[in-house]
Amino acid sequence: MTPDAPWLIAGLGNPGPWFRLTRHNAGFLAVDRLAERHGARFRRRGIATLVAEIAVDGHRVLLAKPLWSINLSGRPVAALLRRHGVPVERLVVVQDDLDFAFGSARLKRGGGPGGHNGVRSVGEVLGIRDFVRLRFGIGRPPKGQSVGDFVLRKFSEQELAAMPDELDRCADALETLVRRGLNRAQDALNARTDAWPGGPMRPVGLRPGRAG
């Protein structure tokens, strides 16, 4: 890997305005926030992806939103890696995750998809799982609601009120990853999550005085 190789941060989600604030589109929302804070705009690259480009302390970073169904994210992501010469070590996939409550997020390298078909698609197309994932907690569906229905429902009003803080926390972690590496980014993100009484499963973005 060359020192000046770019990064690719790919948010996973479903294209189209109806899906914008659904739980399965947490990855899109996170890269949207990172682009916004750098004043970057997404533009169509080919037929399958929206891409914005930012610089983080001199590091070239591509932000991507694949435009196929979330379950078919692998081919657009792989195409961007090839086109821009991004090594897998500098690929970051941002996903929603049922295993964490809303307000909890984790960074990790490698591992199985945990039931997320978009992550599975990326791993299968690349033939490798050794990429970094930022897992944005969305919690589990209430009793009687299927996982499929839950992930395609919009975030609640309470969650949307907390969302700006949550997205900024994820954007901070992604910038730290580019600047200082995975271990530092993990420490910073986990410290923010664990700071609440009750540990990492408590919603981080909800301030005292709000319902939650």
XYZ file of C-alpha atoms in Angstrom:
212
model
C 0.000 0.000 0.000
C 1.443 3.360 -1.015
C 1.431 6.121 1.630
C -0.661 8.408 -0.572
C -3.311 5.802 -1.408
C -6.824 7.204 -1.009
C -9.477 6.047 1.436
C -12.966 4.915 0.470
C -15.761 5.298 3.032
C -18.872 3.604 1.655
C -22.179 4.113 3.409
C -24.731 1.373 2.842
C -28.388 2.118 2.206
C -31.226 1.990 -0.277
C -31.512 4.735 -2.927
C -34.571 6.919 -3.252
C -36.215 9.605 -1.098
C -38.639 7.220 0.617
C -35.762 5.311 2.238
C -33.807 8.362 3.378
C -34.625 8.308 7.099
C -35.133 4.569 7.488
C -32.945 2.575 9.844
C -31.374 0.595 7.009
C -30.003 3.889 5.625
C -27.866 4.805 8.620
C -24.773 4.326 6.455
C -25.990 6.876 3.909
C -26.787 9.350 6.682
C -23.306 9.034 8.194
C -21.448 9.737 4.944
C -23.902 12.557 4.180
C -22.898 14.175 7.479
C -19.195 13.776 6.772
C -19.589 15.320 3.329
C -21.652 18.175 4.758
C -19.070 19.156 7.345
C -16.420 19.360 4.600
C -18.662 21.249 2.190
C -18.548 18.419 -0.369
C -21.336 17.444 -2.762
C -22.182 13.980 -4.037
C -22.084 13.490 -7.783
C -23.014 10.479 -9.856
C -20.096 8.293 -10.917
C -21.201 5.879 -13.599
C -24.635 4.355 -13.130
C -24.236 2.786 -9.741
C -22.758 5.232 -7.221
C -22.834 8.740 -5.813
C -19.366 9.944 -4.802
C -18.061 12.975 -2.915
C -14.397 13.729 -2.308
C -12.937 15.351 0.817
C -9.497 15.839 2.349
C -8.748 14.959 5.974
C -5.386 16.429 7.020
C -4.094 15.970 3.491
C -5.476 12.456 3.054
C -7.717 11.990 0.014
C -11.019 10.422 1.094
C -13.796 9.276 -1.243
C -17.298 9.061 0.223
C -19.669 6.742 -1.612
C -23.344 5.806 -1.660
C -24.036 2.790 -3.894
C -27.271 3.258 -5.832
C -28.251 -0.369 -6.192
C -30.328 -2.160 -3.556
C -28.433 -2.344 -0.267
C -28.236 -6.129 -0.673
C -26.208 -5.650 -3.889
C -23.683 -3.135 -2.579
C -20.626 -5.246 -3.339
C -20.232 -4.608 -7.065
C -20.381 -0.786 -6.894
C -17.938 -0.755 -3.966
C -15.521 -3.090 -5.746
C -15.703 -0.970 -8.899
C -14.710 2.150 -6.947
C -11.781 0.361 -5.311
C -10.440 -0.645 -8.716
C -11.098 2.701 -10.404
C -9.375 4.787 -7.733
C -6.642 2.372 -6.622
C -7.960 2.064 -3.066
C -6.433 -0.856 -1.130
C -8.844 -2.972 0.922
C -6.975 -1.816 4.033
C -8.381 1.659 3.375
C -11.969 0.613 2.730
C -14.493 1.543 5.431
C -18.083 0.296 5.212
C -20.671 2.147 7.310
C -23.720 0.029 8.139
C -26.742 -0.160 10.406
C -26.488 -2.885 13.068
C -29.246 -4.680 14.957
C -26.826 -5.950 17.613
C -26.386 -2.498 19.169
C -28.972 -0.167 20.644
C -29.533 3.202 19.045
C -26.811 5.504 20.342
C -24.127 2.836 20.347
C -21.604 2.489 17.528
C -18.498 0.371 17.044
C -15.526 0.233 14.684
C -13.937 -3.090 13.811
C -11.869 -4.716 11.101
C -13.030 -7.960 9.527
C -15.497 -10.445 10.923
C -18.713 -11.897 9.579
C -21.623 -9.866 8.222
C -23.836 -10.595 11.234
C -26.903 -11.020 9.036
C -26.382 -7.761 7.119
C -26.824 -8.618 3.445
C -25.103 -5.450 2.240
C -21.945 -6.271 4.184
C -22.195 -9.865 2.990
C -22.370 -8.635 -0.624
C -19.224 -6.526 -0.214
C -17.318 -9.437 1.311
C -18.454 -11.902 -1.338
C -17.602 -9.662 -4.308
C -14.205 -8.693 -2.884
C -13.471 -12.255 -1.760
C -12.188 -10.875 1.547
C -13.637 -9.583 4.801
C -10.596 -7.651 5.975
C -12.111 -4.212 5.686
C -13.107 -1.803 8.437
C -16.759 -1.454 9.402
C -18.455 1.272 11.371
C -21.542 -0.340 12.891
C -24.302 2.159 13.751
C -26.694 0.711 16.322
C -30.390 0.676 15.473
C -31.583 -1.784 18.130
C -33.908 -4.757 17.800
C -37.470 -4.736 16.500
C -40.274 -4.752 19.058
C -42.035 -8.036 19.714
C -44.246 -9.025 16.817
C -42.411 -6.963 14.168
C -40.152 -8.660 11.649
C -36.564 -7.578 11.126
C -37.352 -6.756 7.490
C -40.159 -4.382 8.459
C -38.141 -2.824 11.270
C -35.074 -1.873 9.234
C -37.257 -0.283 6.553
C -39.199 1.820 9.077
C -38.179 5.408 9.657
C -36.323 6.333 12.834
C -38.620 7.489 15.611
C -39.040 11.183 16.422
C -36.963 10.655 19.559
C -34.176 9.026 17.557
C -34.289 11.740 14.898
C -33.933 14.397 17.599
C -30.736 12.683 18.752
C -29.494 11.900 15.252
C -27.341 15.018 14.661
C -25.220 14.205 17.703
C -24.943 10.548 16.694
C -23.895 11.360 13.146
C -21.321 13.886 14.343
C -19.880 11.250 16.678
C -19.553 8.832 13.768
C -18.016 11.527 11.545
C -15.485 12.309 14.292
C -14.564 8.624 14.502
C -14.128 8.316 10.749
C -11.881 11.378 10.620
C -9.806 9.999 13.522
C -9.487 6.696 11.674
C -8.010 8.457 8.641
C -5.749 10.707 10.708
C -4.533 8.375 13.443
C -5.510 4.794 12.647
C -8.059 2.247 13.762
C -6.951 1.799 17.370
C -7.173 5.498 18.169
C -10.536 5.781 16.432
C -11.882 2.760 18.333
C -10.698 4.180 21.655
C -12.308 7.545 20.985
C -15.607 6.104 19.784
C -15.874 3.521 22.548
C -14.994 6.052 25.234
C -17.851 8.273 24.079
C -20.254 5.324 24.073
C -19.192 3.890 27.426
C -19.295 7.227 29.229
C -22.988 6.855 30.040
C -24.079 5.085 33.235
C -25.247 1.612 32.342
C -22.583 1.006 29.691
C -22.515 0.935 25.942
C -26.129 0.019 25.294
C -27.537 3.278 26.632
C -28.493 5.832 23.944
C -25.571 8.248 23.739
C -27.201 11.121 21.934
C -30.165 11.564 24.276
C -29.595 14.334 26.778
C -31.038 14.271 30.309
C -34.525 15.706 30.191
C -35.436 13.992 26.924
C -37.533 10.894 26.953
C -35.468 7.754 26.611
